[in-house]
Every structure is written in C-alpha cells, then in structure tokens.
Amino acid sequence: MQLPSTTDSRIAEFAKLTEHKGDVASLQHHLKEVIEGDVFKGSHRSGQFLQYIIDQAIAGHFDSLKERVIGMELFGRSASYDTGDDAIVRVTASDVRKRLLQHYGRYGATSEYRISLPSGSYIPEITRLPRGEAGSLDGAQAHGEIGHVHRDSLVPNQEILPGTTVIEVSALPHLDAARPMRLATYRWFFFGILILAINLALWGVFWNRPSPVETQRASPLPWSAFFGSSHAIELITSDPNISDIQGITGSEVSLSDYANHKYIPVPNKLTPEQDYFCRSILRGDNSAGVDTPIVAKVAALAQANSKSVDVRTARSIQITDLKSDNNFIFLGSPRSDPWFSLFSDQLDFRFVFDKSSGSEFIRNFHPRPNEQPQYVPTAPGWATGDSYAILALVRNPDQSGHVLLLAGANGEGTAAAGKFATDLPRLSTELRKCGIAPSDPIRHFEMLLHLNTMAGTPNNIDLVACHILPDAPAR
C-alpha cells in the first residue's frame, strides 16, 4: 500500500490548503510560533530555512525546493556551486528535522498543525489535526501507546539515544474524525507500526542493557579519568559557522580573536554580500550535525557511571571557564573549534590548514619508525575517499583536570573519533596495544585514526599510530 506522504500527495495537500485564505493564515501563524519558539530561537539559519520552504510550498513554487536552488536563493551560493562539496542545504535540512521533532515533543499537545520534512526531500509535509484529536494523540504518547522521548535533557541538537524508538506523527496517516472510512483504511497499517515499535523498543532495551560484568568492569582511559574524578565533565561542541566564515573570507580566525568574540576576520575587506552572510550565520550558535551522536553516546556512558555531562557550545565559553579543575571534551579541529589550539603544543599529530586545497591535513611533528611526516585526506566533507582523525587525552595546562580531544580533518573524521572513543571494548584493546592497561595510572596519549568516507558516513576506522605523551609531575 502506498503511503499518503509521497511528493505528489504533499503537493496536493498544499494546493488544497491554499484554496482557503483562512487556512493559509492559520498555518503561517503556527509557523511563526514554531520559529520564534524555544527550539528554533537558537538557530537563525534553520528558522530561515523552514520559513523559506513553507513560503515556497504555499506559493506553489515546488521547483524551487531543490538543493541547488535553495543554496542559491537562500544561502547566496553561485549557480555553479558544487553541492557535493558544499553541504549547507543538507546540513541545515537535517537540523530543521531534529528541531521540529523537539518542538512537537514539547508542544505537540496544543498544536493544530504539525510540520515535518521527510528525509530526502525539501518539500514539507503538513498534518492538520483538530485540537482535541491532537491532545488525545499526545495523551496516547504520554501513556506509552506510541514510543516518544522528551529530549530536553541533553542539547538542542541531540539525537535519540540508542534503543529508543520514535514514531513521528507526521509519518502516520491523517486522523480525520469526519472520514471514518479513511481511518479504517489505515487501521491495520497503524497497528502494524505500533506492534513493530513495541518490539523494537523491547529489543533495544534488552540488547543495550549492560550485563553485571560490564557495569562493574573498569572503563578504559580517558573515561576512567573522567568518571573517577569528583570534578564536573564539560563537553564543548564545535562551531561550524566559524568554519564557514573562514572559507568565505579566506582568512583564519585566531584563538585570540575568537576568545574576544571577533568572529569575522578582515571585515573591511569583505564585499557587502560576504559581510551580510557572515553576520547572518552568526545570529545563531549552532553545533555541527556530527556532534549530536557523540554527545548522546558520551551522555549514555556518563549516566551508566552515575555522572552527568554539561554540554556547551564553543562560542559560549571564555578562557576563564577553562581555568578550573573540571574535565573537558572538545569536539572538532582548530578550523571549527579554535579552542583546540590551546592544547596543540602537547600533540605530535597536529592539524595544518592548506590554503591551496582549502582543507586540513595532519602533520606528524615527531615521526617514529614506519610513520609518515604528514597524513593528507583525499576526501573533503561529504565526499568519498580517505580521511584522518585524532583522539587525544592531554593535560589542561596549569590545572589538574584532563582534556579529551576528538577531531577530524572533516566532519566524518570527528564522527569517527567519537565513535572510536565510545566503543569501549575496542578502545580498551587498542590502548593495550599502545602499552596502556585499564589498571595503569592515568597516562596521556594520542591516537591517529584513518577512515574511509562515503557520502558523509565514516567507515573502516583503523588505528594508524599511538603515541604516549610525556607527563608533567603530578599535582
């Protein structure tokens, strides 16, 4: 049976909606509430994106809802820009989908409309429910009849934790009390999905539940240092907007300027269009999409060890925040998180930006036998090829806390570093090969990882090199 959420169906729904000015006004009012609400207020770019695709759909301009056209009209890209290299439309669309889920998770009980953006498309889907039915549907969610998770406990862009099943209301048939025959048509489909969701949820619970042996086993570094400490754990997400600004201006943002909130280098040398774009994307304080699953996995590890994680964005912290004995986790390379530079001098493997190629590579400042002096990725972000990443546990200078660095030469590399660091059995095995056992005292180290990338996904993550770093005398 073909679901009513195909492209033709969504276009037909908008055509029907625009027949009545009152319906259009009602939808636009709802859209305004969504964009100005708590979930979207942290991302001006995602709010603009959602406003744009709804406006174009209401106007019937469905040909404008294509990646290249959106990139040109909304983000000012040239007509010849490479959508394979520049993923701003795809990344923003993904962020919008997550924020819509969060919004309706909080306010769905009072929403007459539900807006969704089906994966693989830029044509939105509108589900309209009478307020009474919307409330009853959310009541069913609250009583466990439909799997749903409130996601306020992590960060604005967090992902659902493994083992949790979510059914989007927008993916279900329209529940229209005035059309009992239509409801009956989808009854078996609805119950089939419901049974599948329950089974998947139960499978996830039992599959992901650690055994008593696993929960009692000591975590490997760096987690043993973090979870065994009485000090707080702070996770700092990257700043993809800063990376975009450096790409547009051709100039790097130094740590000094970043710490002093000077985010646009050489502003007097920019064209009006460049200046406008830079200032527009700075209105929101976003995290990279690849940071979300890392945050979720780290939070799950912390919870299993009765610890919590304070998640902050790179732009929200100051140098004084680091002058503490807390333990920190930084996501992203110096290009997307200038704070990384504070710890680079402790590393043998350091990121270097190559202006000719417009990308980062990793230089080995102290090559050992069979190691290369530099490691150059063959794939930029969202492309196919090889890339590299760094996982490092280092000191926080002049403090007693520790710092975990998870960074890649592109987004896929950072995702790979996060995946590697949270795979405790494999991490423990690789650390033993480096000469670090779980029972050893805290030792600082760095790992160089190689990965294959394909369409934004890291695969075949391998350890290339491991260096144990010299430690200063314990405080």
XYZ file of C-alpha atoms in Angstrom:
475
model
C 0.000 0.000 0.000
C 1.381 3.421 -0.911
C 1.548 5.869 1.947
C -0.037 9.302 1.570
C 3.307 11.048 2.250
C 4.647 10.959 -1.317
C 5.726 14.114 -3.099
C 2.525 14.272 -5.188
C 0.421 13.883 -2.069
C 2.224 16.724 -0.292
C 1.860 18.996 -3.313
C -1.869 18.173 -3.480
C -2.277 18.958 0.224
C -0.715 22.401 -0.252
C -2.929 23.052 -3.260
C -5.964 22.214 -1.138
C -4.689 24.363 1.721
C -4.235 27.450 -0.441
C -7.871 27.334 -1.557
C -8.799 28.993 1.729
C -7.036 32.153 2.868
C -8.006 31.429 6.449
C -6.150 28.113 6.380
C -3.035 29.775 4.944
C -3.132 32.469 7.617
C -3.596 29.843 10.323
C -0.605 27.835 9.072
C 1.557 30.954 8.831
C 0.637 31.881 12.395
C 1.622 28.390 13.548
C 4.889 28.639 11.591
C 5.668 31.932 13.328
C 5.106 30.297 16.723
C 7.447 27.434 15.806
C 10.261 29.664 14.537
C 10.019 32.053 17.480
C 9.761 29.208 19.992
C 12.474 27.917 22.317
C 13.682 25.194 19.966
C 14.328 27.322 16.875
C 15.416 30.562 18.517
C 18.959 29.233 18.836
C 19.369 28.839 15.070
C 18.501 31.757 12.815
C 19.618 29.773 9.774
C 17.293 26.839 10.483
C 14.402 29.225 11.103
C 15.059 30.953 7.783
C 15.202 27.592 6.041
C 11.856 26.462 7.469
C 10.232 29.811 6.605
C 11.581 29.600 3.052
C 10.364 26.084 2.249
C 6.881 26.755 3.689
C 6.583 30.049 1.784
C 7.647 28.397 -1.467
C 5.237 25.494 -0.947
C 2.308 27.829 -0.213
C 3.160 29.804 -3.351
C 3.245 26.574 -5.372
C 6.928 27.042 -6.285
C 7.886 23.408 -5.786
C 10.614 23.640 -8.421
C 12.411 25.986 -6.011
C 12.529 23.279 -3.354
C 15.652 21.636 -4.745
C 19.080 21.635 -3.170
C 20.842 23.804 -5.747
C 18.032 26.362 -5.932
C 17.808 26.624 -2.148
C 21.567 27.042 -1.942
C 21.433 29.893 -4.454
C 18.318 31.720 -3.270
C 18.583 31.230 0.488
C 22.322 30.920 1.116
C 23.683 33.061 -1.709
C 25.621 30.336 -3.476
C 26.584 30.767 -7.131
C 24.733 28.907 -9.870
C 27.766 26.692 -10.437
C 28.482 25.783 -6.829
C 29.318 22.154 -6.095
C 26.601 20.626 -3.924
C 28.873 17.658 -3.278
C 31.497 19.806 -1.594
C 29.147 22.377 -0.056
C 26.546 20.594 2.067
C 24.971 23.664 3.698
C 21.474 22.813 2.411
C 21.599 19.174 3.526
C 23.083 20.018 6.908
C 20.530 22.750 7.564
C 17.647 20.493 6.487
C 18.857 17.819 8.910
C 18.978 20.366 11.718
C 15.446 21.538 10.871
C 14.124 17.964 11.053
C 15.624 17.487 14.508
C 14.308 20.808 15.787
C 10.792 20.057 14.520
C 10.852 16.769 16.428
C 11.936 18.602 19.561
C 9.273 21.302 19.146
C 6.383 18.887 18.799
C 7.804 16.742 21.565
C 7.293 19.744 23.848
C 4.254 21.486 22.406
C 2.523 18.879 20.253
C -0.443 18.581 22.607
C -1.557 22.124 21.754
C -0.642 22.142 18.073
C -3.329 22.085 15.422
C -0.655 21.767 12.729
C 2.391 19.552 12.561
C 5.137 20.389 10.083
C 7.636 17.750 9.031
C 10.344 17.496 6.406
C 10.571 13.916 5.114
C 14.114 12.651 4.672
C 15.487 13.025 1.168
C 13.122 15.844 0.232
C 12.821 19.589 0.699
C 9.042 19.667 0.214
C 7.472 19.956 3.676
C 4.538 17.877 4.859
C 1.673 19.436 6.795
C -0.562 17.389 9.068
C -3.589 19.165 10.443
C -5.465 17.778 13.408
C -8.400 19.252 15.313
C -7.036 20.392 18.664
C -8.982 17.770 20.556
C -7.514 14.976 18.481
C -4.025 16.424 18.746
C -4.335 16.387 22.513
C -5.643 12.848 22.617
C -2.851 11.632 20.325
C -0.247 13.168 22.563
C -2.043 11.672 25.533
C -1.547 8.290 23.946
C 2.134 9.068 23.627
C 2.324 10.013 27.283
C 0.773 6.670 28.283
C 3.246 4.697 26.236
C 0.897 3.732 23.377
C 3.271 5.387 20.933
C 7.005 5.464 21.626
C 8.240 9.016 22.196
C 11.144 10.578 24.025
C 11.368 14.034 25.605
C 14.782 15.274 24.571
C 15.259 18.324 26.755
C 17.943 16.713 28.893
C 20.887 16.995 26.508
C 21.466 19.726 23.962
C 19.311 21.469 21.326
C 20.578 19.208 18.567
C 20.802 15.938 20.429
C 19.888 12.598 18.882
C 17.661 9.906 20.340
C 19.691 7.538 22.467
C 20.265 4.022 21.114
C 17.500 1.579 21.904
C 14.726 4.198 21.809
C 12.014 4.000 19.199
C 10.323 7.143 17.944
C 7.329 7.324 15.622
C 6.826 10.719 14.017
C 3.193 11.768 13.961
C 3.850 13.298 10.539
C 4.675 9.829 9.211
C 1.284 8.429 10.220
C -1.939 8.772 8.193
C -4.064 11.855 8.827
C -6.522 11.177 11.653
C -9.742 12.784 10.465
C -12.818 12.001 12.560
C -15.070 13.144 9.736
C -13.769 10.375 7.489
C -14.224 7.028 9.288
C -13.687 5.067 6.107
C -10.284 6.671 5.598
C -9.328 5.904 9.198
C -10.388 2.302 8.771
C -8.254 2.026 5.653
C -5.124 2.676 7.674
C -6.160 0.822 10.846
C -4.102 -2.272 10.150
C -1.184 -0.164 8.987
C -1.293 1.814 12.239
C -1.460 -1.279 14.448
C 1.307 -2.928 12.433
C 3.589 0.054 13.025
C 2.614 0.119 16.705
C 3.444 -3.568 17.215
C 6.728 -3.139 15.342
C 7.619 -0.129 17.506
C 6.937 -2.036 20.726
C 9.046 -4.970 19.589
C 11.903 -2.724 18.513
C 11.766 -0.857 21.805
C 11.893 -4.084 23.810
C 14.691 -5.401 21.619
C 16.636 -2.180 22.145
C 16.187 -2.311 25.915
C 17.426 -5.871 26.294
C 20.127 -5.612 23.626
C 21.660 -2.441 25.057
C 21.309 -3.372 28.737
C 24.821 -3.978 30.081
C 25.495 -7.181 31.900
C 26.556 -7.061 35.576
C 30.101 -7.919 34.472
C 30.208 -4.990 32.052
C 28.937 -2.436 34.540
C 31.492 -3.497 37.129
C 34.424 -3.566 34.721
C 36.651 -0.505 34.908
C 36.296 1.843 31.962
C 39.435 2.438 29.895
C 41.081 5.803 29.561
C 40.003 8.522 29.052
C 36.723 7.582 30.724
C 38.313 6.166 33.868
C 39.939 9.572 34.439
C 36.671 11.421 33.835
C 34.259 9.162 35.722
C 36.673 8.580 38.592
C 37.044 12.302 39.229
C 34.953 14.394 41.611
C 35.093 17.313 39.186
C 32.479 18.119 36.558
C 32.651 16.977 32.937
C 32.100 19.657 30.296
C 31.630 18.779 26.630
C 32.249 21.624 24.178
C 30.697 21.241 20.731
C 32.243 22.690 17.582
C 31.290 25.885 15.749
C 30.575 25.112 12.061
C 29.672 28.740 11.368
C 33.241 29.795 12.141
C 34.486 27.254 9.620
C 32.057 28.691 7.032
C 33.242 32.238 7.729
C 36.886 31.278 7.262
C 36.006 29.608 3.976
C 34.199 32.697 2.720
C 36.779 35.262 3.831
C 39.878 33.203 3.049
C 41.318 34.256 6.414
C 41.713 32.283 9.617
C 40.090 33.217 12.913
C 42.791 33.111 15.579
C 42.119 31.787 19.052
C 42.776 35.263 20.427
C 40.132 36.830 18.190
C 37.683 34.010 18.847
C 38.101 34.334 22.611
C 37.461 38.078 22.273
C 34.335 37.479 20.141
C 35.917 38.836 16.964
C 34.464 36.241 14.636
C 34.857 37.978 11.265
C 38.485 38.453 10.153
C 39.370 41.480 7.990
C 35.744 42.769 7.908
C 36.819 45.893 5.984
C 37.984 43.723 3.057
C 34.708 41.849 2.549
C 32.130 42.535 -0.116
C 28.691 43.625 1.152
C 27.353 40.171 0.265
C 30.115 38.397 2.190
C 29.678 40.682 5.187
C 25.914 40.111 5.203
C 26.285 36.334 5.005
C 28.865 36.207 7.804
C 26.753 38.328 10.121
C 23.618 36.349 9.272
C 25.035 32.959 10.215
C 26.476 34.376 13.427
C 22.972 35.127 14.691
C 22.620 31.506 15.734
C 25.003 29.473 17.857
C 24.904 26.079 16.182
C 26.704 22.799 16.652
C 27.795 20.564 13.803
C 25.440 17.731 12.944
C 28.179 15.154 13.600
C 28.456 16.358 17.208
C 24.946 15.186 18.095
C 25.525 11.402 18.198
C 28.806 11.922 20.051
C 27.006 13.927 22.729
C 24.350 11.222 23.027
C 26.891 8.406 23.398
C 29.023 10.287 25.925
C 25.903 11.124 27.933
C 24.909 7.447 27.940
C 28.365 6.423 29.194
C 28.236 9.078 31.897
C 24.768 8.028 33.023
C 25.889 4.402 33.278
C 28.622 5.629 35.652
C 26.274 7.862 37.673
C 27.828 11.007 36.223
C 26.425 13.889 34.207
C 27.804 15.953 31.345
C 27.427 19.697 30.933
C 27.162 20.420 27.194
C 28.128 23.864 25.874
C 28.904 25.385 22.505
C 32.383 26.629 21.648
C 31.153 30.190 21.242
C 29.538 30.238 24.682
C 32.707 29.716 26.715
C 35.543 32.038 27.695
C 39.155 31.441 28.600
C 38.297 31.850 32.283
C 35.951 28.856 32.029
C 38.955 26.659 31.327
C 40.806 27.865 34.426
C 39.270 25.166 36.562
C 39.957 21.564 37.542
C 36.965 20.325 35.570
C 37.455 17.734 32.839
C 36.749 18.852 29.281
C 35.840 17.176 25.996
C 36.355 19.258 22.841
C 34.798 18.283 19.508
C 36.187 19.471 16.179
C 39.524 20.554 14.735
C 41.002 24.071 15.103
C 39.127 25.083 11.963
C 35.751 24.521 13.611
C 36.788 24.902 17.249
C 39.631 27.387 17.833
C 39.858 26.275 21.491
C 41.599 23.137 20.200
C 44.694 25.310 19.624
C 45.203 25.675 23.380
C 46.316 22.055 23.531
C 48.047 21.562 20.165
C 51.574 22.034 21.517
C 51.160 18.870 23.613
C 50.480 16.779 20.500
C 52.750 15.071 18.000
C 49.899 14.944 15.450
C 48.684 18.463 14.696
C 46.199 19.927 12.230
C 47.536 22.190 9.497
C 45.356 24.136 7.085
C 46.415 24.074 3.444
C 45.158 27.224 1.689
C 45.786 25.835 -1.782
C 43.378 22.930 -1.259
C 41.157 24.700 1.274
C 41.330 21.747 3.665
C 43.133 20.474 6.745
C 45.705 17.721 6.950
C 47.641 16.235 9.884
C 51.370 16.762 10.310
C 53.454 14.374 12.387
C 55.926 16.548 14.294
C 57.777 13.578 15.812
C 57.630 10.702 13.309
C 58.551 7.280 14.604
C 59.668 4.299 12.530
C 57.187 3.423 9.778
C 55.241 6.642 10.324
C 54.692 9.335 7.702
C 55.601 13.002 8.236
C 52.100 14.032 7.208
C 48.692 12.497 6.554
C 46.640 14.162 3.826
C 42.954 13.294 3.310
C 41.767 12.560 -0.224
C 38.143 13.418 0.530
C 36.667 16.735 1.658
C 33.456 16.664 3.670
C 30.516 14.779 2.160
C 32.730 13.075 -0.415
C 34.194 9.630 -0.974
C 37.804 8.839 -0.098
C 40.208 8.675 2.837
C 40.430 10.933 5.851
C 42.092 11.131 9.262
C 41.180 11.991 12.825
C 42.770 12.475 16.230
C 41.743 11.111 19.618
C 43.902 12.537 22.391
C 43.874 12.739 26.180
C 46.010 15.669 27.327
C 46.524 17.931 30.320
C 44.671 21.135 30.953
C 47.664 23.487 31.396
C 48.120 24.735 34.977
C 45.084 22.741 36.128
C 44.618 19.220 37.493
C 41.821 18.264 35.095
C 42.103 16.364 31.834
C 41.074 17.214 28.267
C 39.813 14.801 25.628
C 40.186 15.974 22.026
C 38.017 14.347 19.327
C 38.702 15.924 15.964
C 38.827 15.062 12.275
C 40.147 16.702 9.152
C 36.477 16.825 8.119
C 33.132 16.191 9.809
C 33.268 12.480 9.090
C 36.623 12.328 10.851
C 35.210 13.895 14.002
C 32.299 11.440 13.858
C 34.797 8.570 13.536
C 36.831 9.791 16.528
C 33.664 9.984 18.630
C 32.573 6.520 17.541
C 36.013 5.064 18.304
C 36.227 6.742 21.724
C 32.813 5.453 22.853
C 33.381 1.876 21.660
C 34.841 0.761 24.993
C 35.832 -2.831 24.110
C 37.732 -1.752 21.024
C 39.225 1.298 22.724
C 40.498 -0.875 25.574
C 42.017 -3.349 23.100
C 43.815 -0.644 21.129
C 45.109 1.020 24.288
C 46.641 -2.265 25.392
C 48.473 -2.407 22.068
C 49.819 1.059 22.903
C 51.060 -0.216 26.267
C 48.258 1.265 28.400
C 46.250 -1.160 30.559
C 42.978 -0.236 32.328
C 44.659 -0.752 35.688
C 47.517 1.652 34.889
C 47.695 5.144 36.411
C 46.364 7.944 34.236
C 48.591 8.393 31.191
C 48.137 10.944 28.459
C 48.186 9.716 24.888
C 47.131 10.469 21.334
C 45.806 8.236 18.580
C 45.856 8.862 14.846
C 42.883 7.264 13.094
C 42.330 6.514 9.410
C 38.852 6.170 7.939
C 37.055 5.786 4.642
C 34.242 8.206 3.887
C 31.277 7.756 1.590
C 28.500 10.339 1.248
C 29.078 11.747 4.702
C 29.465 8.426 6.534
C 32.724 7.232 8.175
C 33.630 3.584 7.595
C 36.544 1.207 8.278
C 38.042 3.169 11.166
C 41.598 1.974 11.833
C 44.315 2.959 14.283
C 47.353 4.244 12.384
C 49.583 5.306 15.263
C 49.533 5.732 19.020
C 51.898 7.958 21.000
C 52.126 8.054 24.786
C 52.724 11.675 25.755
C 55.226 12.883 28.364
C 53.547 13.955 31.577
C 54.435 16.760 33.897
C 54.852 15.834 37.574
C 51.503 15.099 39.204
C 49.988 17.937 41.188
